[in-house]
PDB file of C-alpha atoms and ligand atoms in Angstrom:
ATOM      1  CA  UNK I   1      23.207  -0.432  -8.479  1.00 75.00           C
ATOM      2  CA  UNK I   2      19.939  -0.582 -10.480  1.00 91.00           C
ATOM      3  CA  UNK I   3      17.135  -2.220  -8.572  1.00 97.00           C
ATOM      4  CA  UNK I   4      15.426  -4.823 -10.783  1.00 97.00           C
ATOM      5  CA  UNK I   5      14.595  -7.775  -8.518  1.00 98.00           C
ATOM      6  CA  UNK I   6      12.784  -7.297  -5.237  1.00 98.00           C
ATOM      7  CA  UNK I   7      12.248  -9.935  -2.553  1.00 98.00           C
ATOM      8  CA  UNK I   8       9.232  -9.627  -0.263  1.00 98.00           C
ATOM      9  CA  UNK I   9       9.146 -11.940   2.762  1.00 98.00           C
ATOM     10  CA  UNK I  10       5.859 -12.720   4.412  1.00 98.00           C
ATOM     11  CA  UNK I  11       2.679 -13.085   2.277  1.00 97.00           C
ATOM     12  CA  UNK I  12       0.154 -11.912   4.865  1.00 94.00           C
ATOM     13  CA  UNK I  13      -1.960  -8.774   4.932  1.00 91.00           C
ATOM     14  CA  UNK I  14       0.976  -6.479   4.152  1.00 95.00           C
ATOM     15  CA  UNK I  15       3.365  -8.686   2.164  1.00 97.00           C
ATOM     16  CA  UNK I  16       0.826  -9.323  -0.606  1.00 95.00           C
ATOM     17  CA  UNK I  17       0.093  -5.590  -0.962  1.00 97.00           C
ATOM     18  CA  UNK I  18       3.799  -4.755  -1.051  1.00 98.00           C
ATOM     19  CA  UNK I  19       4.466  -7.442  -3.638  1.00 98.00           C
ATOM     20  CA  UNK I  20       1.624  -6.058  -5.753  1.00 98.00           C
ATOM     21  CA  UNK I  21       2.847  -2.445  -5.820  1.00 98.00           C
ATOM     22  CA  UNK I  22       6.404  -3.490  -6.714  1.00 98.00           C
ATOM     23  CA  UNK I  23       5.199  -5.818  -9.507  1.00 98.00           C
ATOM     24  CA  UNK I  24       2.914  -3.103 -10.876  1.00 98.00           C
ATOM     25  CA  UNK I  25       5.798  -0.633 -10.927  1.00 98.00           C
ATOM     26  CA  UNK I  26       7.779  -2.980 -13.210  1.00 97.00           C
ATOM     27  CA  UNK I  27      10.017  -4.814 -10.701  1.00 98.00           C
ATOM     28  CA  UNK I  28      10.527  -8.545 -10.816  1.00 98.00           C
ATOM     29  CA  UNK I  29       9.135  -9.745  -7.480  1.00 98.00           C
ATOM     30  CA  UNK I  30       9.793 -12.906  -5.578  1.00 98.00           C
ATOM     31  CA  UNK I  31       7.321 -13.302  -2.680  1.00 98.00           C
ATOM     32  CA  UNK I  32       8.475 -15.690   0.071  1.00 98.00           C
ATOM     33  CA  UNK I  33       6.444 -17.264   2.933  1.00 97.00           C
ATOM     34  CA  UNK I  34       6.989 -20.302   5.069  1.00 96.00           C
ATOM     35  CA  UNK I  35       3.379 -21.297   4.432  1.00 95.00           C
ATOM     36  CA  UNK I  36       2.412 -22.361   0.852  1.00 96.00           C
ATOM     37  CA  UNK I  37      -1.318 -21.660   1.475  1.00 96.00           C
ATOM     38  CA  UNK I  38      -0.418 -18.020   2.316  1.00 96.00           C
ATOM     39  CA  UNK I  39       1.428 -17.748  -1.040  1.00 97.00           C
ATOM     40  CA  UNK I  40      -1.541 -19.228  -2.910  1.00 97.00           C
ATOM     41  CA  UNK I  41      -3.898 -16.849  -1.086  1.00 96.00           C
ATOM     42  CA  UNK I  42      -1.635 -13.867  -1.789  1.00 97.00           C
ATOM     43  CA  UNK I  43      -1.529 -14.619  -5.498  1.00 97.00           C
ATOM     44  CA  UNK I  44      -5.331 -14.723  -5.521  1.00 97.00           C
ATOM     45  CA  UNK I  45      -5.672 -11.476  -3.535  1.00 96.00           C
ATOM     46  CA  UNK I  46      -3.259  -9.682  -5.821  1.00 97.00           C
ATOM     47  CA  UNK I  47      -5.085 -10.879  -8.958  1.00 97.00           C
ATOM     48  CA  UNK I  48      -8.363  -9.769  -7.397  1.00 97.00           C
ATOM     49  CA  UNK I  49      -7.054  -6.358  -6.408  1.00 97.00           C
ATOM     50  CA  UNK I  50      -5.501  -5.685  -9.798  1.00 97.00           C
ATOM     51  CA  UNK I  51      -8.772  -6.877 -11.398  1.00 97.00           C
ATOM     52  CA  UNK I  52     -10.659  -4.208  -9.460  1.00 97.00           C
ATOM     53  CA  UNK I  53      -8.347  -1.528 -10.874  1.00 96.00           C
ATOM     54  CA  UNK I  54      -9.030  -2.879 -14.380  1.00 97.00           C
ATOM     55  CA  UNK I  55     -12.826  -2.832 -13.781  1.00 97.00           C
ATOM     56  CA  UNK I  56     -12.632   0.763 -12.674  1.00 96.00           C
ATOM     57  CA  UNK I  57     -10.702   1.711 -15.807  1.00 96.00           C
ATOM     58  CA  UNK I  58      -7.609   2.671 -13.804  1.00 95.00           C
ATOM     59  CA  UNK I  59      -5.387  -0.109 -15.165  1.00 96.00           C
ATOM     60  CA  UNK I  60      -5.127  -1.743 -18.587  1.00 97.00           C
ATOM     61  CA  UNK I  61      -5.711  -5.498 -18.659  1.00 97.00           C
ATOM     62  CA  UNK I  62      -2.346  -5.966 -20.342  1.00 97.00           C
ATOM     63  CA  UNK I  63      -0.600  -4.108 -17.490  1.00 97.00           C
ATOM     64  CA  UNK I  64      -2.365  -6.315 -14.959  1.00 97.00           C
ATOM     65  CA  UNK I  65      -1.206  -9.418 -16.875  1.00 97.00           C
ATOM     66  CA  UNK I  66       2.344  -8.091 -17.127  1.00 98.00           C
ATOM     67  CA  UNK I  67       2.408  -7.363 -13.345  1.00 98.00           C
ATOM     68  CA  UNK I  68       1.169 -10.919 -12.551  1.00 98.00           C
ATOM     69  CA  UNK I  69       3.858 -12.385 -14.831  1.00 98.00           C
ATOM     70  CA  UNK I  70       6.557 -10.501 -12.904  1.00 98.00           C
ATOM     71  CA  UNK I  71       5.476 -12.189  -9.622  1.00 98.00           C
ATOM     72  CA  UNK I  72       6.951 -15.525  -8.529  1.00 97.00           C
ATOM     73  CA  UNK I  73       6.657 -17.244  -5.132  1.00 97.00           C
ATOM     74  CA  UNK I  74       8.884 -19.417  -3.008  1.00 97.00           C
ATOM     75  CA  UNK I  75       8.771 -21.100   0.444  1.00 97.00           C
ATOM     76  CA  UNK I  76      12.452 -20.466   1.320  1.00 95.00           C
ATOM     77  CA  UNK I  77      14.640 -17.371   1.440  1.00 95.00           C
ATOM     78  CA  UNK I  78      17.498 -19.116  -0.310  1.00 94.00           C
ATOM     79  CA  UNK I  79      15.670 -18.151  -3.496  1.00 90.00           C
ATOM     80  CA  UNK I  80      16.588 -14.479  -2.817  1.00 96.00           C
ATOM     81  CA  UNK I  81      20.283 -14.589  -3.744  1.00 93.00           C
ATOM     82  CA  UNK I  82      19.694 -12.374  -6.797  1.00 92.00           C
ATOM     83  CA  UNK I  83      17.480  -9.781  -5.048  1.00 97.00           C
ATOM     84  CA  UNK I  84      18.686  -6.230  -5.304  1.00 98.00           C
ATOM     85  CA  UNK I  85      16.325  -5.062  -2.528  1.00 98.00           C
ATOM     86  CA  UNK I  86      14.365  -7.003   0.107  1.00 98.00           C
ATOM     87  CA  UNK I  87      11.294  -5.950   2.153  1.00 98.00           C
ATOM     88  CA  UNK I  88      10.552  -8.128   5.168  1.00 98.00           C
ATOM     89  CA  UNK I  89       6.879  -8.322   6.272  1.00 98.00           C
ATOM     90  CA  UNK I  90       6.741 -11.299   8.635  1.00 97.00           C
ATOM     91  CA  UNK I  91       5.166 -11.429  12.128  1.00 94.00           C
ATOM     92  CA  UNK I  92       5.728  -8.456  14.433  1.00 92.00           C
ATOM     93  CA  UNK I  93       8.192 -10.279  16.691  1.00 94.00           C
ATOM     94  CA  UNK I  94      11.710  -8.968  17.354  1.00 95.00           C
ATOM     95  CA  UNK I  95      13.346 -12.462  17.762  1.00 97.00           C
ATOM     96  CA  UNK I  96      11.751 -13.818  14.552  1.00 98.00           C
ATOM     97  CA  UNK I  97      12.757 -10.697  12.602  1.00 98.00           C
ATOM     98  CA  UNK I  98      16.302 -10.637  14.032  1.00 98.00           C
ATOM     99  CA  UNK I  99      16.853 -14.307  13.119  1.00 98.00           C
ATOM    100  CA  UNK I 100      15.504 -13.713   9.615  1.00 98.00           C
ATOM    101  CA  UNK I 101      17.796 -10.677   9.071  1.00 98.00           C
ATOM    102  CA  UNK I 102      20.833 -12.744  10.116  1.00 98.00           C
ATOM    103  CA  UNK I 103      19.887 -15.517   7.621  1.00 98.00           C
ATOM    104  CA  UNK I 104      19.081 -12.988   4.893  1.00 97.00           C
ATOM    105  CA  UNK I 105      22.423 -11.280   5.365  1.00 98.00           C
ATOM    106  CA  UNK I 106      24.212 -14.524   4.573  1.00 97.00           C
ATOM    107  CA  UNK I 107      22.146 -15.100   1.427  1.00 97.00           C
ATOM    108  CA  UNK I 108      21.376 -11.772  -0.258  1.00 97.00           C
ATOM    109  CA  UNK I 109      24.136 -10.031  -2.197  1.00 95.00           C
ATOM    110  CA  UNK I 110      26.295  -7.651  -0.221  1.00 94.00           C
ATOM    111  CA  UNK I 111      25.175  -4.433  -1.924  1.00 96.00           C
ATOM    112  CA  UNK I 112      21.465  -5.094  -1.521  1.00 97.00           C
ATOM    113  CA  UNK I 113      19.370  -3.152   1.003  1.00 98.00           C
ATOM    114  CA  UNK I 114      17.298  -5.071   3.569  1.00 98.00           C
ATOM    115  CA  UNK I 115      14.140  -3.185   4.571  1.00 98.00           C
ATOM    116  CA  UNK I 116      11.668  -4.082   7.259  1.00 98.00           C
ATOM    117  CA  UNK I 117       7.976  -3.263   7.207  1.00 98.00           C
ATOM    118  CA  UNK I 118       7.874  -3.438  10.994  1.00 96.00           C
ATOM    119  CA  UNK I 119       5.321  -1.246  12.720  1.00 92.00           C
ATOM    120  CA  UNK I 120       7.349  -0.641  15.858  1.00 90.00           C
ATOM    121  CA  UNK I 121      10.466  -2.832  16.284  1.00 93.00           C
ATOM    122  CA  UNK I 122      13.902  -1.191  16.435  1.00 96.00           C
ATOM    123  CA  UNK I 123      15.576  -0.915  13.014  1.00 98.00           C
ATOM    124  CA  UNK I 124      18.901  -0.506  14.818  1.00 98.00           C
ATOM    125  CA  UNK I 125      18.345  -3.912  16.433  1.00 97.00           C
ATOM    126  CA  UNK I 126      17.566  -5.530  13.076  1.00 98.00           C
ATOM    127  CA  UNK I 127      20.646  -3.841  11.510  1.00 98.00           C
ATOM    128  CA  UNK I 128      22.798  -5.198  14.358  1.00 98.00           C
ATOM    129  CA  UNK I 129      21.655  -8.726  13.490  1.00 98.00           C
ATOM    130  CA  UNK I 130      23.498  -8.307  10.132  1.00 98.00           C
ATOM    131  CA  UNK I 131      26.953  -7.391   8.881  1.00 98.00           C
ATOM    132  CA  UNK I 132      25.470  -4.584   6.825  1.00 98.00           C
ATOM    133  CA  UNK I 133      23.746  -2.259   9.320  1.00 98.00           C
ATOM    134  CA  UNK I 134      24.337   0.685   6.944  1.00 98.00           C
ATOM    135  CA  UNK I 135      22.014  -1.087   4.487  1.00 98.00           C
ATOM    136  CA  UNK I 136      19.173  -1.913   6.840  1.00 98.00           C
ATOM    137  CA  UNK I 137      16.217   0.475   7.189  1.00 98.00           C
ATOM    138  CA  UNK I 138      12.545   0.654   7.929  1.00 98.00           C
ATOM    139  CA  UNK I 139      10.060   0.914   5.018  1.00 98.00           C
ATOM    140  CA  UNK I 140       6.710   1.009   6.810  1.00 98.00           C
ATOM    141  CA  UNK I 141       3.850   0.724   4.288  1.00 98.00           C
ATOM    142  CA  UNK I 142       0.294   1.430   5.328  1.00 96.00           C
ATOM    143  CA  UNK I 143      -2.681  -0.931   4.963  1.00 92.00           C
ATOM    144  CA  UNK I 144      -4.110  -1.405   2.348  1.00 95.00           C
ATOM    145  CA  UNK I 145      -0.805  -0.927   0.539  1.00 97.00           C
ATOM    146  CA  UNK I 146      -2.113  -0.398  -2.996  1.00 97.00           C
ATOM    147  CA  UNK I 147      -4.323   2.524  -1.848  1.00 96.00           C
ATOM    148  CA  UNK I 148      -2.384   4.279   0.933  1.00 97.00           C
ATOM    149  CA  UNK I 149       0.083   6.975  -0.236  1.00 98.00           C
ATOM    150  CA  UNK I 150       2.358   7.060   2.855  1.00 98.00           C
ATOM    151  CA  UNK I 151       5.521   5.079   3.484  1.00 98.00           C
ATOM    152  CA  UNK I 152       7.099   5.901   6.829  1.00 98.00           C
ATOM    153  CA  UNK I 153      10.861   5.583   6.339  1.00 98.00           C
ATOM    154  CA  UNK I 154      12.926   4.736   9.420  1.00 98.00           C
ATOM    155  CA  UNK I 155      16.606   5.409   9.691  1.00 97.00           C
ATOM    156  CA  UNK I 156      18.381   3.086  12.145  1.00 97.00           C
ATOM    157  CA  UNK I 157      21.373   4.314  14.110  1.00 97.00           C
ATOM    158  CA  UNK I 158      23.794   2.923  11.532  1.00 98.00           C
ATOM    159  CA  UNK I 159      21.669   3.361   8.357  1.00 98.00           C
ATOM    160  CA  UNK I 160      23.594   5.342   5.739  1.00 98.00           C
ATOM    161  CA  UNK I 161      22.234   8.467   4.079  1.00 97.00           C
ATOM    162  CA  UNK I 162      22.796   6.755   0.744  1.00 97.00           C
ATOM    163  CA  UNK I 163      20.569   3.814   1.697  1.00 98.00           C
ATOM    164  CA  UNK I 164      17.800   6.202   2.840  1.00 98.00           C
ATOM    165  CA  UNK I 165      18.064   8.105  -0.435  1.00 98.00           C
ATOM    166  CA  UNK I 166      17.806   4.913  -2.561  1.00 98.00           C
ATOM    167  CA  UNK I 167      14.833   3.660  -0.556  1.00 98.00           C
ATOM    168  CA  UNK I 168      13.065   7.033  -0.638  1.00 98.00           C
ATOM    169  CA  UNK I 169      13.534   7.246  -4.403  1.00 97.00           C
ATOM    170  CA  UNK I 170      12.097   3.709  -4.660  1.00 98.00           C
ATOM    171  CA  UNK I 171       8.961   4.881  -2.757  1.00 97.00           C
ATOM    172  CA  UNK I 172       8.485   7.687  -5.273  1.00 98.00           C
ATOM    173  CA  UNK I 173       8.834   5.144  -8.175  1.00 98.00           C
ATOM    174  CA  UNK I 174       6.002   3.175  -6.495  1.00 98.00           C
ATOM    175  CA  UNK I 175       3.874   6.336  -6.480  1.00 97.00           C
ATOM    176  CA  UNK I 176       4.165   6.714  -2.698  1.00 98.00           C
ATOM    177  CA  UNK I 177       5.239   9.578  -0.429  1.00 98.00           C
ATOM    178  CA  UNK I 178       8.142   8.779   1.881  1.00 98.00           C
ATOM    179  CA  UNK I 179       8.287  10.504   5.270  1.00 98.00           C
ATOM    180  CA  UNK I 180      11.274   9.946   7.544  1.00 97.00           C
ATOM    181  CA  UNK I 181      11.034   9.052  11.230  1.00 96.00           C
ATOM    182  CA  UNK I 182      13.730   8.359  13.807  1.00 96.00           C
ATOM    183  CA  UNK I 183      14.192   4.918  15.322  1.00 97.00           C
ATOM    184  CA  UNK I 184      12.040   5.135  18.480  1.00 96.00           C
ATOM    185  CA  UNK I 185       9.399   2.520  19.395  1.00 95.00           C
ATOM    186  CA  UNK I 186       6.353   2.821  17.100  1.00 95.00           C
ATOM    187  CA  UNK I 187       8.144   5.583  15.052  1.00 96.00           C
ATOM    188  CA  UNK I 188       5.575   8.342  14.258  1.00 97.00           C
ATOM    189  CA  UNK I 189       2.489   6.483  12.989  1.00 96.00           C
ATOM    190  CA  UNK I 190       1.936   3.850  15.657  1.00 97.00           C
ATOM    191  CA  UNK I 191       3.206   5.969  18.516  1.00 97.00           C
ATOM    192  CA  UNK I 192       0.160   8.158  17.902  1.00 97.00           C
ATOM    193  CA  UNK I 193      -2.312   5.665  16.478  1.00 98.00           C
ATOM    194  CA  UNK I 194      -1.967   2.718  18.918  1.00 98.00           C
ATOM    195  CA  UNK I 195      -2.604   4.588  22.171  1.00 98.00           C
ATOM    196  CA  UNK I 196      -5.887   5.789  20.600  1.00 98.00           C
ATOM    197  CA  UNK I 197      -6.914   2.264  19.586  1.00 98.00           C
ATOM    198  CA  UNK I 198      -5.871   0.956  23.040  1.00 98.00           C
ATOM    199  CA  UNK I 199      -7.970   3.652  24.754  1.00 98.00           C
ATOM    200  CA  UNK I 200     -10.957   2.700  22.575  1.00 98.00           C
ATOM    201  CA  UNK I 201     -10.562  -0.915  23.743  1.00 98.00           C
ATOM    202  CA  UNK I 202     -10.384   0.197  27.389  1.00 98.00           C
ATOM    203  CA  UNK I 203     -13.620   2.113  26.728  1.00 98.00           C
ATOM    204  CA  UNK I 204     -15.298  -1.102  25.489  1.00 98.00           C
ATOM    205  CA  UNK I 205     -13.957  -3.054  28.467  1.00 98.00           C
ATOM    206  CA  UNK I 206     -15.286  -0.451  30.955  1.00 98.00           C
ATOM    207  CA  UNK I 207     -18.647  -0.329  29.240  1.00 98.00           C
ATOM    208  CA  UNK I 208     -18.332   3.344  28.289  1.00 98.00           C
ATOM    209  CA  UNK I 209     -19.841   2.474  24.915  1.00 98.00           C
ATOM    210  CA  UNK I 210     -20.431  -0.356  22.519  1.00 98.00           C
ATOM    211  CA  UNK I 211     -17.889  -0.831  19.684  1.00 98.00           C
ATOM    212  CA  UNK I 212     -20.524   0.628  17.346  1.00 98.00           C
ATOM    213  CA  UNK I 213     -21.016   3.700  19.539  1.00 98.00           C
ATOM    214  CA  UNK I 214     -17.287   4.289  19.965  1.00 98.00           C
ATOM    215  CA  UNK I 215     -16.590   4.017  16.272  1.00 98.00           C
ATOM    216  CA  UNK I 216     -19.551   6.252  15.460  1.00 98.00           C
ATOM    217  CA  UNK I 217     -18.311   8.949  17.880  1.00 98.00           C
ATOM    218  CA  UNK I 218     -14.880   9.028  16.224  1.00 98.00           C
ATOM    219  CA  UNK I 219     -16.350   8.985  12.730  1.00 98.00           C
ATOM    220  CA  UNK I 220     -19.126  11.511  13.082  1.00 98.00           C
ATOM    221  CA  UNK I 221     -17.527  13.664  15.781  1.00 98.00           C
ATOM    222  CA  UNK I 222     -13.864  13.639  14.858  1.00 98.00           C
ATOM    223  CA  UNK I 223     -14.218  13.094  11.105  1.00 98.00           C
ATOM    224  CA  UNK I 224     -12.155   9.884  11.132  1.00 97.00           C
ATOM    225  CA  UNK I 225     -12.870   7.843   7.998  1.00 96.00           C
ATOM    226  CA  UNK I 226     -12.961   4.658  10.049  1.00 97.00           C
ATOM    227  CA  UNK I 227     -13.636   4.079  13.780  1.00 98.00           C
ATOM    228  CA  UNK I 228     -10.673   2.919  15.898  1.00 98.00           C
ATOM    229  CA  UNK I 229     -12.202  -0.532  16.574  1.00 98.00           C
ATOM    230  CA  UNK I 230     -12.976  -1.141  12.903  1.00 98.00           C
ATOM    231  CA  UNK I 231      -9.400  -0.091  12.183  1.00 98.00           C
ATOM    232  CA  UNK I 232      -8.032  -2.442  14.891  1.00 98.00           C
ATOM    233  CA  UNK I 233      -9.909  -5.360  13.322  1.00 98.00           C
ATOM    234  CA  UNK I 234      -8.567  -4.316   9.939  1.00 96.00           C
ATOM    235  CA  UNK I 235      -4.937  -4.140  11.180  1.00 95.00           C
ATOM    236  CA  UNK I 236      -5.205  -7.411  13.110  1.00 96.00           C
ATOM    237  CA  UNK I 237      -5.633  -7.494  16.915  1.00 98.00           C
ATOM    238  CA  UNK I 238      -2.457  -9.617  17.275  1.00 97.00           C
ATOM    239  CA  UNK I 239      -0.479  -6.970  15.348  1.00 95.00           C
ATOM    240  CA  UNK I 240      -1.991  -4.171  17.579  1.00 97.00           C
ATOM    241  CA  UNK I 241      -1.026  -6.118  20.729  1.00 98.00           C
ATOM    242  CA  UNK I 242       2.519  -6.752  19.503  1.00 96.00           C
ATOM    243  CA  UNK I 243       2.970  -3.014  18.715  1.00 96.00           C
ATOM    244  CA  UNK I 244       1.596  -1.944  22.103  1.00 98.00           C
ATOM    245  CA  UNK I 245       3.927  -4.408  23.815  1.00 97.00           C
ATOM    246  CA  UNK I 246       6.900  -2.830  22.004  1.00 95.00           C
ATOM    247  CA  UNK I 247       5.715   0.680  22.997  1.00 97.00           C
ATOM    248  CA  UNK I 248       5.190  -0.369  26.612  1.00 98.00           C
ATOM    249  CA  UNK I 249       8.562  -2.161  26.877  1.00 96.00           C
ATOM    250  CA  UNK I 250      10.429   0.504  24.855  1.00 95.00           C
ATOM    251  CA  UNK I 251       9.234   3.555  26.785  1.00 96.00           C
ATOM    252  CA  UNK I 252       8.633   1.859  30.138  1.00 97.00           C
ATOM    253  CA  UNK I 253       5.598   4.093  30.537  1.00 97.00           C
ATOM    254  CA  UNK I 254       2.327   2.645  31.921  1.00 97.00           C
ATOM    255  CA  UNK I 255       0.309   4.834  29.573  1.00 96.00           C
ATOM    256  CA  UNK I 256       1.156   2.308  26.776  1.00 97.00           C
ATOM    257  CA  UNK I 257      -0.026  -0.747  28.778  1.00 98.00           C
ATOM    258  CA  UNK I 258      -2.038  -2.990  26.427  1.00 98.00           C
ATOM    259  CA  UNK I 259      -5.656  -3.255  27.482  1.00 98.00           C
ATOM    260  CA  UNK I 260      -6.368  -6.674  29.154  1.00 98.00           C
ATOM    261  CA  UNK I 261      -9.418  -7.088  26.870  1.00 98.00           C
ATOM    262  CA  UNK I 262      -7.120  -6.933  23.805  1.00 98.00           C
ATOM    263  CA  UNK I 263      -4.800  -9.532  25.324  1.00 98.00           C
ATOM    264  CA  UNK I 264      -7.766 -11.777  26.067  1.00 98.00           C
ATOM    265  CA  UNK I 265      -9.231 -11.496  22.566  1.00 98.00           C
ATOM    266  CA  UNK I 266      -5.871 -12.339  20.968  1.00 98.00           C
ATOM    267  CA  UNK I 267      -5.485 -15.364  23.344  1.00 98.00           C
ATOM    268  CA  UNK I 268      -8.920 -16.511  22.223  1.00 98.00           C
ATOM    269  CA  UNK I 269      -7.930 -16.304  18.535  1.00 98.00           C
ATOM    270  CA  UNK I 270     -10.166 -13.293  17.844  1.00 98.00           C
ATOM    271  CA  UNK I 271      -7.729 -11.389  15.672  1.00 98.00           C
ATOM    272  CA  UNK I 272     -10.162  -9.231  13.708  1.00 98.00           C
ATOM    273  CA  UNK I 273     -10.924  -9.443   9.989  1.00 96.00           C
ATOM    274  CA  UNK I 274      -8.344 -12.083   9.235  1.00 93.00           C
ATOM    275  CA  UNK I 275      -9.826 -14.601  11.725  1.00 96.00           C
ATOM    276  CA  UNK I 276     -13.485 -13.645  10.934  1.00 97.00           C
ATOM    277  CA  UNK I 277     -14.051 -12.237  14.405  1.00 98.00           C
ATOM    278  CA  UNK I 278     -12.790  -9.268  16.440  1.00 98.00           C
ATOM    279  CA  UNK I 279     -14.853  -6.324  17.677  1.00 98.00           C
ATOM    280  CA  UNK I 280     -17.105  -7.193  14.766  1.00 98.00           C
ATOM    281  CA  UNK I 281     -17.955 -10.421  12.901  1.00 98.00           C
ATOM    282  CA  UNK I 282     -16.832 -10.854   9.246  1.00 96.00           C
TER     283      UNK I 282
HETATM  284  N1  NAD R  21      -1.518  -5.313   9.437  1.00 88.52           N
HETATM  285  C1  NAD R  21      -1.289  -4.014   9.293  1.00 88.52           C
HETATM  286  O1  NAD R  21      -2.194  -3.189   9.122  1.00 88.52           O
HETATM  287  C2  NAD R  21       0.172  -3.544   9.231  1.00 88.52           C
HETATM  288  C3  NAD R  21       0.446  -2.245   8.770  1.00 88.52           C
HETATM  289  C4  NAD R  21       1.756  -1.833   8.647  1.00 88.52           C
HETATM  290  C5  NAD R  21       2.775  -2.683   9.020  1.00 88.52           C
HETATM  291  N2  NAD R  21       2.507  -3.969   9.497  1.00 88.52           N
HETATM  292  C6  NAD R  21       3.605  -4.838   9.791  1.00 88.52           C
HETATM  293  O2  NAD R  21       3.834  -5.715   8.695  1.00 88.52           O
HETATM  294  C7  NAD R  21       4.342  -6.973   9.160  1.00 88.52           C
HETATM  295  C8  NAD R  21       3.420  -8.081   8.707  1.00 88.52           C
HETATM  296  O3  NAD R  21       2.140  -7.880   9.227  1.00 88.52           O
HETATM  297  P1  NAD R  21       0.863  -8.581   8.620  1.00 88.52           P
HETATM  298  O4  NAD R  21      -0.329  -7.877   9.169  1.00 88.52           O
HETATM  299  O5  NAD R  21       1.005  -8.713   7.128  1.00 88.52           O
HETATM  300  O6  NAD R  21       0.979 -10.060   9.254  1.00 88.52           O
HETATM  301  P2  NAD R  21       0.265 -11.399   8.892  1.00 88.52           P
HETATM  302  O7  NAD R  21       0.116 -12.185  10.132  1.00 88.52           O
HETATM  303  O8  NAD R  21      -0.959 -11.129   8.023  1.00 88.52           O
HETATM  304  O9  NAD R  21       1.335 -12.139   7.945  1.00 88.52           O
HETATM  305  C9  NAD R  21       2.604 -12.529   8.359  1.00 88.52           C
HETATM  306  C10 NAD R  21       3.090 -13.596   7.353  1.00 88.52           C
HETATM  307  O10 NAD R  21       4.480 -13.898   7.617  1.00 88.52           O
HETATM  308  C11 NAD R  21       4.675 -15.281   7.478  1.00 88.52           C
HETATM  309  N3  NAD R  21       5.896 -15.654   8.175  1.00 88.52           N
HETATM  310  C12 NAD R  21       6.059 -15.723   9.524  1.00 88.52           C
HETATM  311  N4  NAD R  21       7.350 -16.032   9.809  1.00 88.52           N
HETATM  312  C13 NAD R  21       8.007 -16.153   8.591  1.00 88.52           C
HETATM  313  C14 NAD R  21       9.338 -16.407   8.239  1.00 88.52           C
HETATM  314  N5  NAD R  21      10.300 -16.613   9.196  1.00 88.52           N
HETATM  315  N6  NAD R  21       9.690 -16.430   6.922  1.00 88.52           N
HETATM  316  C15 NAD R  21       8.720 -16.224   5.974  1.00 88.52           C
HETATM  317  N7  NAD R  21       7.431 -15.938   6.277  1.00 88.52           N
HETATM  318  C16 NAD R  21       7.091 -15.881   7.591  1.00 88.52           C
HETATM  319  C17 NAD R  21       3.365 -15.938   7.938  1.00 88.52           C
HETATM  320  O11 NAD R  21       3.197 -17.237   7.403  1.00 88.52           O
HETATM  321  C18 NAD R  21       2.352 -14.933   7.419  1.00 88.52           C
HETATM  322  O12 NAD R  21       1.867 -15.296   6.147  1.00 88.52           O
HETATM  323  C19 NAD R  21       4.450  -6.854  10.704  1.00 88.52           C
HETATM  324  O13 NAD R  21       5.762  -6.459  11.035  1.00 88.52           O
HETATM  325  C20 NAD R  21       3.435  -5.727  11.018  1.00 88.52           C
HETATM  326  O14 NAD R  21       3.748  -5.052  12.187  1.00 88.52           O
HETATM  327  C21 NAD R  21       1.211  -4.407   9.568  1.00 88.52           C
END
């Protein structure tokens, strides 16, 4: 089956980047979110991001216009009946994603692949919420999607080799590099990244250093391009907490226990960049 129409669900930080790269690669993209303001904002962010590529001479204005014309938005998934491939990028919550996959399964054509951009939730569990677990897989894009080359590809227990091949080929078409990971909590990327971010937050809580000092140590001493607290703000502190909860529950190991300061900041609505306040002010 040739993939022509792609559905992207969730128009937040990740969904709008994912919609952008598919539209730019020539796919007809339907971006769905329950919140109309998020769809309006996503359209604006995509136009702005493509505009920057044009300014830098990396993209022709005509190609930007063509990409924008391939992008449509909707507030309900029943608009995805014709999609050949779907990428889900809603909140990092297993119940919400499971319910969405069950609904999607009833709407999207049988042969279509349903991919999740989840950072940590079991792909096997999402597959089991559908009648097509062989066609459910993880397609974990990195933030910011238009710039980051990696896509971590997660094979659920029942995902077929054919589905993995189709999805990996699709990554290459998008100009990305697919790397496969098994279906364990946090896969490869967040199993390694989140404990570091969590430890940096413990260091703030215990007064080992200020956020600025901790980020500077990791940048200047470890050659990281961005300090862990800047990165946490960039990812979203609510997303970091959700991932750490999945690691903690999934492995049952106290070493993944989310830092109480992180929990408190999320409860206070300090979610990082997207809320204007996190370890830094934006
Ligand atoms: N933020 C990151 O750096 C990052 C990186 C890689 C993967 N991820 C993963 O991507 C997913 C999305 O993360 P995000 O940071 O873009 O979140 P976000 O909070 O920025 O956006 C989530 C969007 O989903 C929408 N939404 C919620 N429930 C919905 C539903 N049932 N149907 C349609 N839309 C719905 C919300 O309105 C919101 O616009 C998560 O699974 C997250 O773990 C995030």
